GROMACS .gro file of N, CA and C in nm:
model
  261
    1UNK      N    1   5.415  26.770  16.971
    1UNK     CA    2   5.542  26.722  16.921
    1UNK      C    3   5.601  26.829  16.829
    2UNK      N    4   5.731  26.827  16.813
    2UNK     CA    5   5.801  26.920  16.726
    2UNK      C    6   5.868  26.845  16.612
    3UNK      N    7   5.875  26.912  16.497
    3UNK     CA    8   5.945  26.853  16.382
    3UNK      C    9   6.011  26.965  16.303
    4UNK      N   10   6.124  26.932  16.242
    4UNK     CA   11   6.191  27.022  16.149
    4UNK      C   12   6.214  26.946  16.020
    5UNK      N   13   6.174  27.007  15.909
    5UNK     CA   14   6.194  26.949  15.776
    5UNK      C   15   6.282  27.044  15.697
    6UNK      N   16   6.390  26.995  15.641
    6UNK     CA   17   6.475  27.075  15.554
    6UNK      C   18   6.429  27.051  15.411
    7UNK      N   19   6.403  27.162  15.341
    7UNK     CA   20   6.344  27.153  15.208
    7UNK      C   21   6.439  27.208  15.100
    8UNK      N   22   6.399  27.181  14.976
    8UNK     CA   23   6.471  27.232  14.860
    8UNK      C   24   6.394  27.352  14.803
    9UNK      N   25   6.459  27.432  14.724
    9UNK     CA   26   6.400  27.543  14.646
    9UNK      C   27   6.361  27.665  14.728
   10UNK      N   28   6.393  27.671  14.854
   10UNK     CA   29   6.359  27.788  14.936
   10UNK      C   30   6.465  27.895  14.909
   11UNK      N   31   6.423  28.006  14.849
   11UNK     CA   32   6.520  28.104  14.803
   11UNK      C   33   6.510  28.242  14.868
   12UNK      N   34   6.387  28.283  14.905
   12UNK     CA   35   6.374  28.423  14.944
   12UNK      C   36   6.260  28.442  15.042
   13UNK      N   37   6.235  28.569  15.075
   13UNK     CA   38   6.126  28.603  15.166
   13UNK      C   39   5.989  28.566  15.113
   14UNK      N   40   5.972  28.569  14.981
   14UNK     CA   41   5.844  28.528  14.922
   14UNK      C   42   5.816  28.381  14.952
   15UNK      N   43   5.918  28.299  14.940
   15UNK     CA   44   5.905  28.156  14.973
   15UNK      C   45   5.869  28.140  15.121
   16UNK      N   46   5.938  28.214  15.205
   16UNK     CA   47   5.914  28.207  15.350
   16UNK      C   48   5.769  28.244  15.381
   17UNK      N   49   5.720  28.353  15.320
   17UNK     CA   50   5.583  28.397  15.345
   17UNK      C   51   5.481  28.293  15.302
   18UNK      N   52   5.500  28.236  15.183
   18UNK     CA   53   5.407  28.134  15.134
   18UNK      C   54   5.406  28.013  15.225
   19UNK      N   55   5.523  27.962  15.258
   19UNK     CA   56   5.532  27.843  15.343
   19UNK      C   57   5.469  27.870  15.479
   20UNK      N   58   5.504  27.982  15.540
   20UNK     CA   59   5.450  28.015  15.673
   20UNK      C   60   5.298  28.024  15.670
   21UNK      N   61   5.245  28.094  15.570
   21UNK     CA   62   5.100  28.111  15.559
   21UNK      C   63   5.029  27.979  15.535
   22UNK      N   64   5.074  27.904  15.436
   22UNK     CA   65   5.004  27.780  15.398
   22UNK      C   66   5.013  27.671  15.505
   23UNK      N   67   5.127  27.659  15.568
   23UNK     CA   68   5.142  27.556  15.671
   23UNK      C   69   5.068  27.596  15.799
   24UNK      N   70   5.069  27.724  15.832
   24UNK     CA   71   4.998  27.772  15.951
   24UNK      C   72   4.848  27.753  15.939
   25UNK      N   73   4.795  27.752  15.817
   25UNK     CA   74   4.651  27.734  15.794
   25UNK      C   75   4.606  27.590  15.817
   26UNK      N   76   4.699  27.497  15.824
   26UNK     CA   77   4.664  27.356  15.838
   26UNK      C   78   4.617  27.323  15.979
   27UNK      N   79   4.520  27.232  15.985
   27UNK     CA   80   4.465  27.188  16.112
   27UNK      C   81   4.572  27.112  16.192
   28UNK      N   82   4.577  27.136  16.322
   28UNK     CA   83   4.668  27.069  16.416
   28UNK      C   84   4.814  27.109  16.400
   29UNK      N   85   4.842  27.219  16.329
   29UNK     CA   86   4.980  27.267  16.309
   29UNK      C   87   4.992  27.403  16.376
   30UNK      N   88   5.098  27.420  16.454
   30UNK     CA   89   5.121  27.545  16.528
   30UNK      C   90   5.268  27.584  16.522
   31UNK      N   91   5.294  27.708  16.559
   31UNK     CA   92   5.430  27.758  16.578
   31UNK      C   93   5.520  27.731  16.457
   32UNK      N   94   5.473  27.768  16.340
   32UNK     CA   95   5.551  27.746  16.217
   32UNK      C   96   5.662  27.851  16.210
   33UNK      N   97   5.783  27.804  16.189
   33UNK     CA   98   5.900  27.892  16.172
   33UNK      C   99   5.979  27.844  16.052
   34UNK      N  100   6.019  27.941  15.968
   34UNK     CA  101   6.094  27.908  15.848
   34UNK      C  102   6.227  27.982  15.853
   35UNK      N  103   6.336  27.907  15.839
   35UNK     CA  104   6.470  27.965  15.837
   35UNK      C  105   6.521  27.965  15.693
   36UNK      N  106   6.525  28.082  15.633
   36UNK     CA  107   6.566  28.094  15.493
   36UNK      C  108   6.711  28.050  15.472
   37UNK      N  109   6.795  28.075  15.567
   37UNK     CA  110   6.938  28.043  15.553
   37UNK      C  111   6.965  27.893  15.549
   38UNK      N  112   6.889  27.817  15.628
   38UNK     CA  113   6.913  27.672  15.636
   38UNK      C  114   6.806  27.591  15.562
   39UNK      N  115   6.703  27.661  15.510
   39UNK     CA  116   6.590  27.596  15.442
   39UNK      C  117   6.515  27.500  15.534
   40UNK      N  118   6.511  27.533  15.662
   40UNK     CA  119   6.445  27.447  15.761
   40UNK      C  120   6.309  27.504  15.799
   41UNK      N  121   6.209  27.417  15.801
   41UNK     CA  122   6.076  27.452  15.844
   41UNK      C  123   6.049  27.375  15.973
   42UNK      N  124   6.022  27.447  16.081
   42UNK     CA  125   5.994  27.386  16.211
   42UNK      C  126   5.850  27.414  16.247
   43UNK      N  127   5.787  27.318  16.314
   43UNK     CA  128   5.648  27.336  16.354
   43UNK      C  129   5.614  27.237  16.464
   44UNK      N  130   5.504  27.267  16.532
   44UNK     CA  131   5.448  27.176  16.632
   44UNK      C  132   5.326  27.109  16.570
   45UNK      N  133   5.303  26.982  16.605
   45UNK     CA  134   5.191  26.908  16.548
   45UNK      C  135   5.138  26.810  16.653
   46UNK      N  136   5.018  26.758  16.626
   46UNK     CA  137   4.954  26.667  16.723
   46UNK      C  138   4.994  26.521  16.704
   47UNK      N  139   4.987  26.469  16.582
   47UNK     CA  140   5.013  26.328  16.558
   47UNK      C  141   5.092  26.306  16.431
   48UNK      N  142   5.140  26.184  16.411
   48UNK     CA  143   5.223  26.151  16.295
   48UNK      C  144   5.156  26.184  16.161
   49UNK      N  145   5.024  26.167  16.153
   49UNK     CA  146   4.955  26.196  16.027
   49UNK      C  147   4.962  26.345  15.994
   50UNK      N  148   4.968  26.430  16.096
   50UNK     CA  149   4.980  26.574  16.073
   50UNK      C  150   5.115  26.608  16.010
   51UNK      N  151   5.220  26.546  16.058
   51UNK     CA  152   5.354  26.570  16.003
   51UNK      C  153   5.362  26.524  15.858
   52UNK      N  154   5.298  26.412  15.827
   52UNK     CA  155   5.295  26.361  15.690
   52UNK      C  156   5.222  26.459  15.599
   53UNK      N  157   5.111  26.516  15.648
   53UNK     CA  158   5.035  26.613  15.569
   53UNK      C  159   5.115  26.739  15.541
   54UNK      N  160   5.196  26.782  15.638
   54UNK     CA  161   5.281  26.900  15.617
   54UNK      C  162   5.383  26.871  15.508
   55UNK      N  163   5.445  26.756  15.515
   55UNK     CA  164   5.545  26.719  15.414
   55UNK      C  165   5.482  26.713  15.275
   56UNK      N  166   5.361  26.660  15.265
   56UNK     CA  167   5.290  26.655  15.137
   56UNK      C  168   5.255  26.795  15.087
   57UNK      N  169   5.211  26.882  15.178
   57UNK     CA  170   5.176  27.020  15.141
   57UNK      C  171   5.300  27.093  15.091
   58UNK      N  172   5.412  27.076  15.158
   58UNK     CA  173   5.536  27.140  15.114
   58UNK      C  174   5.574  27.092  14.974
   59UNK      N  175   5.559  26.963  14.948
   59UNK     CA  176   5.590  26.908  14.816
   59UNK      C  177   5.500  26.972  14.710
   60UNK      N  178   5.370  26.983  14.738
   60UNK     CA  179   5.276  27.043  14.643
   60UNK      C  180   5.306  27.190  14.617
   61UNK      N  181   5.357  27.259  14.718
   61UNK     CA  182   5.393  27.400  14.702
   61UNK      C  183   5.523  27.418  14.624
   62UNK      N  184   5.598  27.309  14.606
   62UNK     CA  185   5.724  27.316  14.533
   62UNK      C  186   5.847  27.312  14.621
   63UNK      N  187   5.829  27.270  14.746
   63UNK     CA  188   5.939  27.264  14.841
   63UNK      C  189   5.953  27.122  14.897
   64UNK      N  190   5.998  27.028  14.814
   64UNK     CA  191   6.014  26.891  14.863
   64UNK      C  192   6.125  26.883  14.967
   65UNK      N  193   6.112  26.787  15.057
   65UNK     CA  194   6.217  26.763  15.157
   65UNK      C  195   6.346  26.724  15.085
   66UNK      N  196   6.458  26.744  15.151
   66UNK     CA  197   6.588  26.716  15.088
   66UNK      C  198   6.604  26.569  15.051
   67UNK      N  199   6.528  26.481  15.114
   67UNK     CA  200   6.539  26.339  15.082
   67UNK      C  201   6.441  26.295  14.972
   68UNK      N  202   6.374  26.391  14.909
   68UNK     CA  203   6.279  26.362  14.802
   68UNK      C  204   6.331  26.415  14.669
   69UNK      N  205   6.275  26.362  14.561
   69UNK     CA  206   6.312  26.406  14.427
   69UNK      C  207   6.269  26.552  14.406
   70UNK      N  208   6.356  26.631  14.347
   70UNK     CA  209   6.328  26.771  14.316
   70UNK      C  210   6.307  26.782  14.165
   71UNK      N  211   6.187  26.755  14.122
   71UNK     CA  212   6.156  26.752  13.979
   71UNK      C  213   6.142  26.892  13.922
   72UNK      N  214   6.135  26.898  13.790
   72UNK     CA  215   6.114  27.025  13.721
   72UNK      C  216   5.980  27.086  13.764
   73UNK      N  217   5.880  27.003  13.784
   73UNK     CA  218   5.749  27.051  13.830
   73UNK      C  219   5.762  27.114  13.969
   74UNK      N  220   5.838  27.053  14.058
   74UNK     CA  221   5.859  27.109  14.191
   74UNK      C  222   5.927  27.246  14.182
   75UNK      N  223   6.027  27.255  14.097
   75UNK     CA  224   6.097  27.382  14.081
   75UNK      C  225   6.003  27.489  14.027
   76UNK      N  226   5.918  27.453  13.930
   76UNK     CA  227   5.822  27.549  13.874
   76UNK      C  228   5.720  27.590  13.980
   77UNK      N  229   5.671  27.494  14.056
   77UNK     CA  230   5.574  27.525  14.162
   77UNK      C  231   5.635  27.616  14.268
   78UNK      N  232   5.761  27.597  14.299
   78UNK     CA  233   5.825  27.683  14.399
   78UNK      C  234   5.836  27.826  14.347
   79UNK      N  235   5.859  27.842  14.217
   79UNK     CA  236   5.866  27.977  14.160
   79UNK      C  237   5.730  28.047  14.171
   80UNK      N  238   5.623  27.974  14.147
   80UNK     CA  239   5.488  28.028  14.158
   80UNK      C  240   5.459  28.063  14.305
   81UNK      N  241   5.492  27.971  14.395
   81UNK     CA  242   5.470  27.995  14.538
   81UNK      C  243   5.551  28.114  14.586
   82UNK      N  244   5.672  28.126  14.538
   82UNK     CA  245   5.759  28.238  14.575
   82UNK      C  246   5.696  28.370  14.530
   83UNK      N  247   5.653  28.375  14.405
   83UNK     CA  248   5.593  28.497  14.351
   83UNK      C  249   5.466  28.534  14.428
   84UNK      N  250   5.387  28.435  14.460
   84UNK     CA  251   5.263  28.458  14.536
   84UNK      C  252   5.295  28.515  14.673
   85UNK      N  253   5.399  28.466  14.735
   85UNK     CA  254   5.438  28.510  14.868
   85UNK      C  255   5.490  28.652  14.873
   86UNK      N  256   5.527  28.707  14.760
   86UNK     CA  257   5.579  28.844  14.756
   86UNK      C  258   5.467  28.948  14.755
   87UNK      N  259   5.344  28.903  14.733
   87UNK     CA  260   5.231  28.997  14.727
   87UNK      C  261   5.158  29.008  14.857
   0.00000   0.00000   0.00000
């Protein structure tokens, strides 16, 4: 199955690298693509629980979906994830 999630706080190539790496490492997730311009993350997954896990992982990394609260903690986490992705 395919899914696209539009997220908040995606700003640069560092964010793209972190998201691509971390989501690609997840079990049952394939073909991860991140569009910096639209803040969309697309991927293939096996079952509904896999999609839920991706959404949770994105939230923990600081990239909550557009329909979720974007707290100060999320913004701080995205800055850390972004910086990590630049290395």
